[in-house]
Amino acid sequence: MDGILLIHKEKDMTSHDVVNKLRRILHTKKIGHSGTLDPQATGVLLVLIGKACKVLPYLEDTDKEYIAKLQLGKKTLSDDIWGEVLDEKPIQEIENFSEVLQHFQGKIKQVPPMISSVRVNGKKLYEYARNHIEVQRPIREVEIYEMEVLDEKELTFRVACSSGTYIRSLCHDIGEMTNNYGCMASLIRTKVGRFSLTDCVTLEDVEKGNFTLMPTKLVLAHYPMVAYPNIKEVYQGKKITLDCIEDEVVILDQDQVVAIYAREKGKVFRCLRGLW
């Protein structure tokens, strides 16, 4: 069983919980995913099954879109409402929420939450947090493509962003900009790359057999596809000669993805990753 499965993750489950459940349902161990969702978050989780796990480093569909809700007045360890409350202060009303959001569009610097899997000196930040150890968190650059107010009163907004963006950190920073404490009150991931919630199935659907695996070829569509005539050379991992402009290509065998090749020199290409 090989391919891509789009799951609508429910609340109170980690992304790892979803993978474990799918392993039991589908009777296969080779399952991974392309981006963790917090336990209280819902939405699109792109799952790779079988040989498709090998394409994870080559995916283009890594940008995300979310619908989030901001809560003011509380500072928490995790930068969401489910974490330990560190401090509280009176709320300063935000007069123009849309204008505030526009300050965050483009490339911005973020400090990841303490409750996150970002590593510092070989340990994940949440491990330091559990042991009440203060550590300097790395500043990371992310990109916010779009931000839109959905409900000014409820402080609900839509955000399209690059992979690696923490919406919890964004909520914290919005609070700070408006002289508030801010944290995330809810989160729905509505898109991963070109895939949206309407493309997803639930774990219950998978249990009932109501799902279709998408071919690996679909998530590698950003590469040119080449049907190489002497396909045995590809399966043997040999260098091959190609007359093409692009520096990386996907090799097909009977319309199935079997390898990713990269230009070594001139028309000579080497195997970057076997996918058979």
PDB file of C-alpha atoms in Angstrom, residues 78-224:
ATOM      1  CA  SER A  78       2.585  27.221  25.426  1.00  0.00           C
ATOM      2  CA  ASP A  79       1.182  30.431  23.889  1.00  0.00           C
ATOM      3  CA  ASP A  80      -2.262  28.815  23.733  1.00  0.00           C
ATOM      4  CA  ILE A  81      -5.170  28.616  26.179  1.00  0.00           C
ATOM      5  CA  TRP A  82      -4.361  25.029  27.148  1.00  0.00           C
ATOM      6  CA  GLY A  83      -0.953  25.783  28.629  1.00  0.00           C
ATOM      7  CA  GLU A  84       0.127  26.827  32.102  1.00  0.00           C
ATOM      8  CA  VAL A  85      -0.909  30.428  32.802  1.00  0.00           C
ATOM      9  CA  LEU A  86       2.173  32.498  33.631  1.00  0.00           C
ATOM     10  CA  ASP A  87       0.536  35.903  34.056  1.00  0.00           C
ATOM     11  CA  GLU A  88      -2.627  37.898  33.406  1.00  0.00           C
ATOM     12  CA  LYS A  89      -3.386  41.567  32.861  1.00  0.00           C
ATOM     13  CA  PRO A  90      -6.364  43.725  31.820  1.00  0.00           C
ATOM     14  CA  ILE A  91      -7.258  43.656  28.125  1.00  0.00           C
ATOM     15  CA  GLN A  92      -6.548  46.681  25.942  1.00  0.00           C
ATOM     16  CA  GLU A  93      -9.218  46.705  23.239  1.00  0.00           C
ATOM     17  CA  ILE A  94      -7.892  46.440  19.669  1.00  0.00           C
ATOM     18  CA  GLU A  95      -9.497  49.214  17.632  1.00  0.00           C
ATOM     19  CA  ASN A  96      -8.473  48.085  14.141  1.00  0.00           C
ATOM     20  CA  PHE A  97      -7.661  44.375  14.127  1.00  0.00           C
ATOM     21  CA  SER A  98      -7.234  44.275  10.338  1.00  0.00           C
ATOM     22  CA  GLU A  99      -4.612  47.024  10.438  1.00  0.00           C
ATOM     23  CA  VAL A 100      -2.700  45.210  13.192  1.00  0.00           C
ATOM     24  CA  LEU A 101      -2.604  41.990  11.146  1.00  0.00           C
ATOM     25  CA  GLN A 102      -1.125  43.776   8.145  1.00  0.00           C
ATOM     26  CA  HIS A 103       2.018  44.521  10.209  1.00  0.00           C
ATOM     27  CA  PHE A 104       2.797  40.795  10.171  1.00  0.00           C
ATOM     28  CA  GLN A 105       2.555  40.199   6.427  1.00  0.00           C
ATOM     29  CA  GLY A 106       5.771  39.375   4.590  1.00  0.00           C
ATOM     30  CA  LYS A 107       8.956  37.870   6.027  1.00  0.00           C
ATOM     31  CA  ILE A 108       9.010  38.107   9.814  1.00  0.00           C
ATOM     32  CA  LYS A 109      11.119  36.860  12.720  1.00  0.00           C
ATOM     33  CA  GLN A 110       9.525  34.427  15.170  1.00  0.00           C
ATOM     34  CA  VAL A 111      10.507  32.930  18.502  1.00  0.00           C
ATOM     35  CA  PRO A 112       9.013  29.418  18.767  1.00  0.00           C
ATOM     36  CA  PRO A 113       6.876  28.569  21.828  1.00  0.00           C
ATOM     37  CA  MET A 114       8.541  26.773  24.741  1.00  0.00           C
ATOM     38  CA  ILE A 115       6.084  23.928  24.217  1.00  0.00           C
ATOM     39  CA  SER A 116       7.361  22.944  20.780  1.00  0.00           C
ATOM     40  CA  SER A 117       9.634  20.382  19.161  1.00  0.00           C
ATOM     41  CA  VAL A 118      12.288  22.888  18.072  1.00  0.00           C
ATOM     42  CA  ARG A 119      15.687  21.613  19.204  1.00  0.00           C
ATOM     43  CA  VAL A 120      18.248  23.553  21.243  1.00  0.00           C
ATOM     44  CA  ASN A 121      21.531  21.776  22.053  1.00  0.00           C
ATOM     45  CA  GLY A 122      20.049  18.437  21.045  1.00  0.00           C
ATOM     46  CA  LYS A 123      16.925  18.703  23.201  1.00  0.00           C
ATOM     47  CA  LYS A 124      13.418  19.748  22.240  1.00  0.00           C
ATOM     48  CA  LEU A 125      12.114  22.939  23.820  1.00  0.00           C
ATOM     49  CA  TYR A 126       9.225  21.155  25.529  1.00  0.00           C
ATOM     50  CA  GLU A 127      11.767  18.966  27.366  1.00  0.00           C
ATOM     51  CA  TYR A 128      13.341  22.092  28.884  1.00  0.00           C
ATOM     52  CA  ALA A 129       9.876  23.425  29.734  1.00  0.00           C
ATOM     53  CA  ARG A 130       8.898  20.216  31.551  1.00  0.00           C
ATOM     54  CA  ASN A 131      12.000  20.513  33.707  1.00  0.00           C
ATOM     55  CA  HIS A 132      11.446  24.254  34.310  1.00  0.00           C
ATOM     56  CA  ILE A 133      14.730  25.114  32.611  1.00  0.00           C
ATOM     57  CA  GLU A 134      15.057  28.485  30.907  1.00  0.00           C
ATOM     58  CA  VAL A 135      16.841  28.384  27.572  1.00  0.00           C
ATOM     59  CA  GLN A 136      17.392  30.894  24.796  1.00  0.00           C
ATOM     60  CA  ARG A 137      15.079  30.068  21.922  1.00  0.00           C
ATOM     61  CA  PRO A 138      16.336  30.418  18.339  1.00  0.00           C
ATOM     62  CA  ILE A 139      14.864  33.219  16.250  1.00  0.00           C
ATOM     63  CA  ARG A 140      13.526  31.911  12.947  1.00  0.00           C
ATOM     64  CA  GLU A 141      12.445  33.643   9.761  1.00  0.00           C
ATOM     65  CA  VAL A 142       9.063  32.678   8.333  1.00  0.00           C
ATOM     66  CA  GLU A 143       6.818  34.275   5.730  1.00  0.00           C
ATOM     67  CA  ILE A 144       3.204  35.349   6.067  1.00  0.00           C
ATOM     68  CA  TYR A 145       1.595  35.526   2.630  1.00  0.00           C
ATOM     69  CA  GLU A 146      -1.883  36.702   3.597  1.00  0.00           C
ATOM     70  CA  MET A 147      -3.818  37.659   6.739  1.00  0.00           C
ATOM     71  CA  GLU A 148      -7.533  38.386   6.822  1.00  0.00           C
ATOM     72  CA  VAL A 149      -9.943  39.248   9.632  1.00  0.00           C
ATOM     73  CA  LEU A 150     -12.914  36.878   9.717  1.00  0.00           C
ATOM     74  CA  ASP A 151     -14.538  38.176  12.908  1.00  0.00           C
ATOM     75  CA  GLU A 152     -13.304  41.431  14.434  1.00  0.00           C
ATOM     76  CA  LYS A 153     -15.264  40.952  17.667  1.00  0.00           C
ATOM     77  CA  GLU A 154     -14.102  37.370  18.234  1.00  0.00           C
ATOM     78  CA  LEU A 155     -10.568  38.130  16.958  1.00  0.00           C
ATOM     79  CA  THR A 156     -10.755  35.303  14.436  1.00  0.00           C
ATOM     80  CA  PHE A 157      -8.490  35.487  11.404  1.00  0.00           C
ATOM     81  CA  ARG A 158      -7.217  33.539   8.404  1.00  0.00           C
ATOM     82  CA  VAL A 159      -3.499  33.266   7.727  1.00  0.00           C
ATOM     83  CA  ALA A 160      -1.596  31.773   4.785  1.00  0.00           C
ATOM     84  CA  CYS A 161       2.045  31.155   5.640  1.00  0.00           C
ATOM     85  CA  SER A 162       5.234  29.257   4.969  1.00  0.00           C
ATOM     86  CA  SER A 163       6.053  25.920   6.546  1.00  0.00           C
ATOM     87  CA  GLY A 164       7.476  26.272  10.054  1.00  0.00           C
ATOM     88  CA  THR A 165       5.262  29.200  11.059  1.00  0.00           C
ATOM     89  CA  TYR A 166       3.890  28.967  14.602  1.00  0.00           C
ATOM     90  CA  ILE A 167       0.412  30.473  14.827  1.00  0.00           C
ATOM     91  CA  ARG A 168       0.738  30.368  18.629  1.00  0.00           C
ATOM     92  CA  SER A 169       3.789  32.637  18.363  1.00  0.00           C
ATOM     93  CA  LEU A 170       1.874  34.877  15.989  1.00  0.00           C
ATOM     94  CA  CYS A 171      -0.920  35.232  18.557  1.00  0.00           C
ATOM     95  CA  HIS A 172       1.653  36.044  21.245  1.00  0.00           C
ATOM     96  CA  ASP A 173       3.238  38.700  19.012  1.00  0.00           C
ATOM     97  CA  ILE A 174      -0.110  40.263  18.074  1.00  0.00           C
ATOM     98  CA  GLY A 175      -0.868  40.585  21.782  1.00  0.00           C
ATOM     99  CA  GLU A 176       2.513  42.191  22.426  1.00  0.00           C
ATOM    100  CA  MET A 177       2.052  44.703  19.586  1.00  0.00           C
ATOM    101  CA  THR A 178      -1.286  45.829  21.052  1.00  0.00           C
ATOM    102  CA  ASN A 179       0.059  46.105  24.630  1.00  0.00           C
ATOM    103  CA  ASN A 180      -1.713  42.883  25.603  1.00  0.00           C
ATOM    104  CA  TYR A 181      -0.964  39.340  26.557  1.00  0.00           C
ATOM    105  CA  GLY A 182      -2.093  37.160  23.674  1.00  0.00           C
ATOM    106  CA  CYS A 183      -2.473  33.431  23.127  1.00  0.00           C
ATOM    107  CA  MET A 184      -4.187  31.123  20.659  1.00  0.00           C
ATOM    108  CA  ALA A 185      -7.727  29.998  21.519  1.00  0.00           C
ATOM    109  CA  SER A 186      -8.452  27.726  18.537  1.00  0.00           C
ATOM    110  CA  LEU A 187      -6.804  26.559  15.327  1.00  0.00           C
ATOM    111  CA  ILE A 188      -8.019  24.894  12.130  1.00  0.00           C
ATOM    112  CA  ARG A 189      -5.572  24.029   9.369  1.00  0.00           C
ATOM    113  CA  THR A 190      -7.588  24.593   6.215  1.00  0.00           C
ATOM    114  CA  LYS A 191      -4.903  23.930   3.601  1.00  0.00           C
ATOM    115  CA  VAL A 192      -1.592  22.156   3.089  1.00  0.00           C
ATOM    116  CA  GLY A 193      -0.172  23.267  -0.238  1.00  0.00           C
ATOM    117  CA  ARG A 194      -2.870  22.761  -2.871  1.00  0.00           C
ATOM    118  CA  PHE A 195      -4.882  20.387  -0.648  1.00  0.00           C
ATOM    119  CA  SER A 196      -7.810  21.622   1.449  1.00  0.00           C
ATOM    120  CA  LEU A 197     -10.288  20.296   3.999  1.00  0.00           C
ATOM    121  CA  THR A 198     -12.692  19.313   1.228  1.00  0.00           C
ATOM    122  CA  ASP A 199     -10.081  16.810  -0.009  1.00  0.00           C
ATOM    123  CA  CYS A 200      -9.810  15.106   3.403  1.00  0.00           C
ATOM    124  CA  VAL A 201     -11.323  12.018   4.962  1.00  0.00           C
ATOM    125  CA  THR A 202     -11.690  11.201   8.654  1.00  0.00           C
ATOM    126  CA  LEU A 203     -10.161   8.265  10.499  1.00  0.00           C
ATOM    127  CA  GLU A 204     -13.675   6.841  10.700  1.00  0.00           C
ATOM    128  CA  ASP A 205     -13.911   7.002   6.893  1.00  0.00           C
ATOM    129  CA  VAL A 206     -10.625   5.086   6.628  1.00  0.00           C
ATOM    130  CA  GLU A 207     -11.878   2.431   9.073  1.00  0.00           C
ATOM    131  CA  LYS A 208     -14.958   1.954   6.876  1.00  0.00           C
ATOM    132  CA  GLY A 209     -12.845   1.771   3.722  1.00  0.00           C
ATOM    133  CA  ASN A 210     -14.251   5.036   2.375  1.00  0.00           C
ATOM    134  CA  PHE A 211     -10.994   6.513   1.067  1.00  0.00           C
ATOM    135  CA  THR A 212      -8.753   6.599  -1.988  1.00  0.00           C
ATOM    136  CA  LEU A 213      -4.978   6.842  -1.874  1.00  0.00           C
ATOM    137  CA  MET A 214      -3.584   9.553  -4.111  1.00  0.00           C
ATOM    138  CA  PRO A 215      -0.580   8.525  -6.223  1.00  0.00           C
ATOM    139  CA  THR A 216       2.858   9.724  -5.172  1.00  0.00           C
ATOM    140  CA  LYS A 217       3.155  11.289  -8.618  1.00  0.00           C
ATOM    141  CA  LEU A 218       0.582  13.907  -7.598  1.00  0.00           C
ATOM    142  CA  VAL A 219       2.733  15.499  -4.872  1.00  0.00           C
ATOM    143  CA  LEU A 220       5.790  15.519  -7.147  1.00  0.00           C
ATOM    144  CA  ALA A 221       3.993  17.367  -9.953  1.00  0.00           C
ATOM    145  CA  HIS A 222       6.418  20.317  -9.563  1.00  0.00           C
ATOM    146  CA  TYR A 223       9.136  18.097 -11.116  1.00  0.00           C
ATOM    147  CA  PRO A 224       9.304  17.328 -14.856  1.00  0.00           C
TER     148      PRO A 224
END
